[in-house]
PDB file of C-alpha atoms in Angstrom:
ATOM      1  CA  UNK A  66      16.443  22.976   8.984  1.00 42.00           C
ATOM      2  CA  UNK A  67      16.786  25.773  11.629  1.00 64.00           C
ATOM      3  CA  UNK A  68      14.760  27.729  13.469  1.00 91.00           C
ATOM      4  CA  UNK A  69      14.163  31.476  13.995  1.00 94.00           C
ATOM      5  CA  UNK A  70      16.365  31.707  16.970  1.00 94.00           C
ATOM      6  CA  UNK A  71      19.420  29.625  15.410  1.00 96.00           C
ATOM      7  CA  UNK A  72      18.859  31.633  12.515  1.00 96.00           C
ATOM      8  CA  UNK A  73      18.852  34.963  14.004  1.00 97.00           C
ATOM      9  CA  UNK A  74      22.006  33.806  15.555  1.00 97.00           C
ATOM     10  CA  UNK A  75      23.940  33.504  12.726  1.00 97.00           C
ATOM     11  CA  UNK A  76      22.846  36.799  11.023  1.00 98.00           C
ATOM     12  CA  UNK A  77      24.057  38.655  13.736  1.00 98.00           C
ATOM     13  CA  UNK A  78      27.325  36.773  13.466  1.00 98.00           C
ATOM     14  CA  UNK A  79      27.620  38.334   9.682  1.00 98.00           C
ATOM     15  CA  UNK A  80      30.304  40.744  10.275  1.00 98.00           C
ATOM     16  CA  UNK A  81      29.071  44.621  10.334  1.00 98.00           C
ATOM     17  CA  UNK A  82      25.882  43.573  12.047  1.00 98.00           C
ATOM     18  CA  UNK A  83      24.191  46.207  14.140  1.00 98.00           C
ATOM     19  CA  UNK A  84      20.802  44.314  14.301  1.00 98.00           C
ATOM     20  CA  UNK A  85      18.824  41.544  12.558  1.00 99.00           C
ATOM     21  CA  UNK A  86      14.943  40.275  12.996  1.00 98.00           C
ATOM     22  CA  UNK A  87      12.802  38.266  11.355  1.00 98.00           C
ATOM     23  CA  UNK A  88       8.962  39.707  10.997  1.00 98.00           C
ATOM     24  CA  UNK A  89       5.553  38.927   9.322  1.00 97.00           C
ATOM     25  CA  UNK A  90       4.645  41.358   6.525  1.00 96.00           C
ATOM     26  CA  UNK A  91       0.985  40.792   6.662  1.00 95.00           C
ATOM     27  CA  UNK A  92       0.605  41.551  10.212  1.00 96.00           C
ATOM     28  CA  UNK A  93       3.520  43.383  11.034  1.00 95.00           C
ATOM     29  CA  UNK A  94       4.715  41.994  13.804  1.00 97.00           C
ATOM     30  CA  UNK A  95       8.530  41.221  14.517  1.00 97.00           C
ATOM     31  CA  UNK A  96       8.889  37.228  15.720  1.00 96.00           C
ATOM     32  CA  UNK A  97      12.282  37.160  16.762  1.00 96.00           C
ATOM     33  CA  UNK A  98      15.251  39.645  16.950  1.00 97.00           C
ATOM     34  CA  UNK A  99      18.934  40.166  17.795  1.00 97.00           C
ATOM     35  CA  UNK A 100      19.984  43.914  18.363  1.00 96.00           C
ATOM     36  CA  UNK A 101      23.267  45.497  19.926  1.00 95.00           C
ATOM     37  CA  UNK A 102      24.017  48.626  21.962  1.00 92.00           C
ATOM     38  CA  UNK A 103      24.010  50.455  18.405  1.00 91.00           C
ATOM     39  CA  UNK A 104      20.706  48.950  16.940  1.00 94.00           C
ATOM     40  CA  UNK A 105      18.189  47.710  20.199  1.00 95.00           C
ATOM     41  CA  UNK A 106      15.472  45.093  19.952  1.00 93.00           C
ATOM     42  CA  UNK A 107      12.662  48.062  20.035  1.00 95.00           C
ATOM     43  CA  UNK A 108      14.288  49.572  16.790  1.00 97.00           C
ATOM     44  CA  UNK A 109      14.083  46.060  15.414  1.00 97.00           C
ATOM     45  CA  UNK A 110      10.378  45.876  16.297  1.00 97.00           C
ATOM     46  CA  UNK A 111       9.856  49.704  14.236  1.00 97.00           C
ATOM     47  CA  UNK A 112      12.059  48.914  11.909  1.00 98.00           C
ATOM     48  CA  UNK A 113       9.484  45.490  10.944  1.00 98.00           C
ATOM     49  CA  UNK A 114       6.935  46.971  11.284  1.00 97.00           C
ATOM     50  CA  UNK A 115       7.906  49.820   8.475  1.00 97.00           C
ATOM     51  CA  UNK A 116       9.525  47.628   6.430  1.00 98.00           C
ATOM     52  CA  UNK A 117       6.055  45.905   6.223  1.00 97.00           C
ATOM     53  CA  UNK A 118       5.164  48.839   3.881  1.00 97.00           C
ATOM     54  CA  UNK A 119       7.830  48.795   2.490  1.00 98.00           C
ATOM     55  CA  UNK A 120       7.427  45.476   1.116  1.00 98.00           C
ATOM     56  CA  UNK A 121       3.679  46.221   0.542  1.00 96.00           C
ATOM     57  CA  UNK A 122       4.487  48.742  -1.438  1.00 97.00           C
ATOM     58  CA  UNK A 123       6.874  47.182  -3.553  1.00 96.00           C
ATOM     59  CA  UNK A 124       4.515  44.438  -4.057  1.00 95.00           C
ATOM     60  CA  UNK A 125       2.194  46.693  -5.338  1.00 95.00           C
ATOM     61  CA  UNK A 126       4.256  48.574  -7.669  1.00 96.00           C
ATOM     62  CA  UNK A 127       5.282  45.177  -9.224  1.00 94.00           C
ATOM     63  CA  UNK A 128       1.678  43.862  -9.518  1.00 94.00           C
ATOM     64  CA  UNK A 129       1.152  47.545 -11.317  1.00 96.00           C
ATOM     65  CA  UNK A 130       3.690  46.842 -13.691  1.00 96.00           C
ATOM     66  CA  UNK A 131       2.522  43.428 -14.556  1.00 95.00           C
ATOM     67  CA  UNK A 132       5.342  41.970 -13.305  1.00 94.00           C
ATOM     68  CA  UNK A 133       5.201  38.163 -13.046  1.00 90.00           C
ATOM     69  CA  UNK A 134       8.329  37.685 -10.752  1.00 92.00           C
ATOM     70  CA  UNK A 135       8.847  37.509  -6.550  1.00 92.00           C
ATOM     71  CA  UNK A 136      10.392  39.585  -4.578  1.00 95.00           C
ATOM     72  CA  UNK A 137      13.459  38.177  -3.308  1.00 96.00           C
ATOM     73  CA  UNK A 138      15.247  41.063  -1.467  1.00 98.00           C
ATOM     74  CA  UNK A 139      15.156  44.644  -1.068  1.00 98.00           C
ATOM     75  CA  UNK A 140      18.031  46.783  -0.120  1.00 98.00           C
ATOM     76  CA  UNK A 141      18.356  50.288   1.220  1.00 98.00           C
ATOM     77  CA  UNK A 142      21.857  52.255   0.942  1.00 98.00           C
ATOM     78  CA  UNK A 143      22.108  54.847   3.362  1.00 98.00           C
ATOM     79  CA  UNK A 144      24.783  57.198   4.037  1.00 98.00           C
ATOM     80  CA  UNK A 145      26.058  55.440   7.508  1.00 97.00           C
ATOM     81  CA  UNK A 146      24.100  51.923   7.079  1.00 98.00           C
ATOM     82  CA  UNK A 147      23.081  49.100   4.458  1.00 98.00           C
ATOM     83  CA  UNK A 148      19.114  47.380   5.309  1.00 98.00           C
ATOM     84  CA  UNK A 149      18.517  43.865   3.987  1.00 99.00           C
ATOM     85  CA  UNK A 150      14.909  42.692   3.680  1.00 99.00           C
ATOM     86  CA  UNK A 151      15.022  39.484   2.588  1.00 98.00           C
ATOM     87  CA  UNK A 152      12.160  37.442   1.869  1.00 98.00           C
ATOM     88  CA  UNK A 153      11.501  34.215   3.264  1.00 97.00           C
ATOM     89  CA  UNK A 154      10.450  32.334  -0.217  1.00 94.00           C
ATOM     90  CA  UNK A 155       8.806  28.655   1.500  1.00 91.00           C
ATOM     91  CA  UNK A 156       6.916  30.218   4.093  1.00 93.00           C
ATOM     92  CA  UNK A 157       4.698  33.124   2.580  1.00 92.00           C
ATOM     93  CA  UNK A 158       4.549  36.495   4.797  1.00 95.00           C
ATOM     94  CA  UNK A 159       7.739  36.025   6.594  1.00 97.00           C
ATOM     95  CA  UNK A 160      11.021  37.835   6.250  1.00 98.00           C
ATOM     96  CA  UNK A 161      14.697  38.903   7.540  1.00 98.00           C
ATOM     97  CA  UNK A 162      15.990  42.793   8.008  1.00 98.00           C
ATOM     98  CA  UNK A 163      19.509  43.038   8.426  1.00 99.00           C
ATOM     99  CA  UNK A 164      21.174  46.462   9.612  1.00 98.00           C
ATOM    100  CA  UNK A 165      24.602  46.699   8.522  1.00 98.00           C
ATOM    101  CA  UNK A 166      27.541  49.668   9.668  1.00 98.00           C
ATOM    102  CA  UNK A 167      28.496  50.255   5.953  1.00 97.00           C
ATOM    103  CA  UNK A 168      32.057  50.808   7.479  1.00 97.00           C
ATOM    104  CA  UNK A 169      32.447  47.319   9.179  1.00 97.00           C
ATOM    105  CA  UNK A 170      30.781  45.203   6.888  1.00 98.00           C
ATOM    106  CA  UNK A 171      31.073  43.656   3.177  1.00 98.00           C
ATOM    107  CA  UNK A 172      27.581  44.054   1.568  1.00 98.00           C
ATOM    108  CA  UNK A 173      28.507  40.834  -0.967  1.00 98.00           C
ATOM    109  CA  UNK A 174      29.487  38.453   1.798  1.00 98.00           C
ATOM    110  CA  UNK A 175      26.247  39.620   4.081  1.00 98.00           C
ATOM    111  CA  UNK A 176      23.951  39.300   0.953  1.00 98.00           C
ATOM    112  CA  UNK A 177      25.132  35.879   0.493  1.00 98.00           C
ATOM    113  CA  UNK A 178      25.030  34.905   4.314  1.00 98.00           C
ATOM    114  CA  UNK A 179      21.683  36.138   4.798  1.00 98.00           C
ATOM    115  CA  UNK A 180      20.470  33.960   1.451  1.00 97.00           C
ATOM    116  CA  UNK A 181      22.235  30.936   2.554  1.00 97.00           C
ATOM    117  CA  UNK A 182      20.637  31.345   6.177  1.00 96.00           C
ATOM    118  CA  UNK A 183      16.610  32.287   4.275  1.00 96.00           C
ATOM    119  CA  UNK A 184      17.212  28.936   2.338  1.00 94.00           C
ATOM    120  CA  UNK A 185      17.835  26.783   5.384  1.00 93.00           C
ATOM    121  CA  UNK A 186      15.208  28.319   7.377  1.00 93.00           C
ATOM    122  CA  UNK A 187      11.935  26.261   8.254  1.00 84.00           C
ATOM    123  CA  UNK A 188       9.068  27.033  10.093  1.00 77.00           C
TER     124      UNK A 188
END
């Protein structure tokens, strides 16, 4: 059992890690985050709050489709960075964004990591 700061912790330990945070998608507000010179704790906080729609969004689409599954993750591929929303799947609203430097970082191993670290999480 761990807690967001312990958790936050080790997702910025993933290797590649510019920033991490861990937000509530019905509100929009970020609850904890970890950021670096490259990726600061205010980007964090806009990058929860857009995710939020992203997520929304998603949600929607999926409920449009008749879709009887959860979201577990979303990623975004850009040309310079990799973004992991992951959701939390015990605690309903919650969730993990992970920047990654696509150069610096193995997109398996962080996938992995940041599933391992949701599944140990407890609020």
């Amino acid at each position: 059992m761990q807690n967001i700061d312990k958790c936050l912790d080790e997702a910025f330990a993933i290797p590649g890690t510019l920033g991490v945070a861990m937000g509530d998608w019905k509100s929009g507000l970020c609850l904890g985050s970890k950021g670096s010179s490259e990726f600061s704790d205010h980007l964090l906080e806009v990058a929860v709050a857009g995710n939020t729609n992203v997520i929304c969004a998603k949600m929607q689409v999926a409920e449009m489709l008749n879709l009887d599954q959860t979201i577990e993750e979303i990623m975004i591929s850009l040309d310079q960075h990799y973004h992991l929303i992951r959701l939390v799947k015990h605690v309903d609203g919650l969730f993990f964004y992970l920047a990654l430097d696509r150069k610096r970082s193995n997109l398996a191993i962080a996938r992995l990591k940041l599933n391992q670290i949701e599944q140990s999480f407890r609020f």
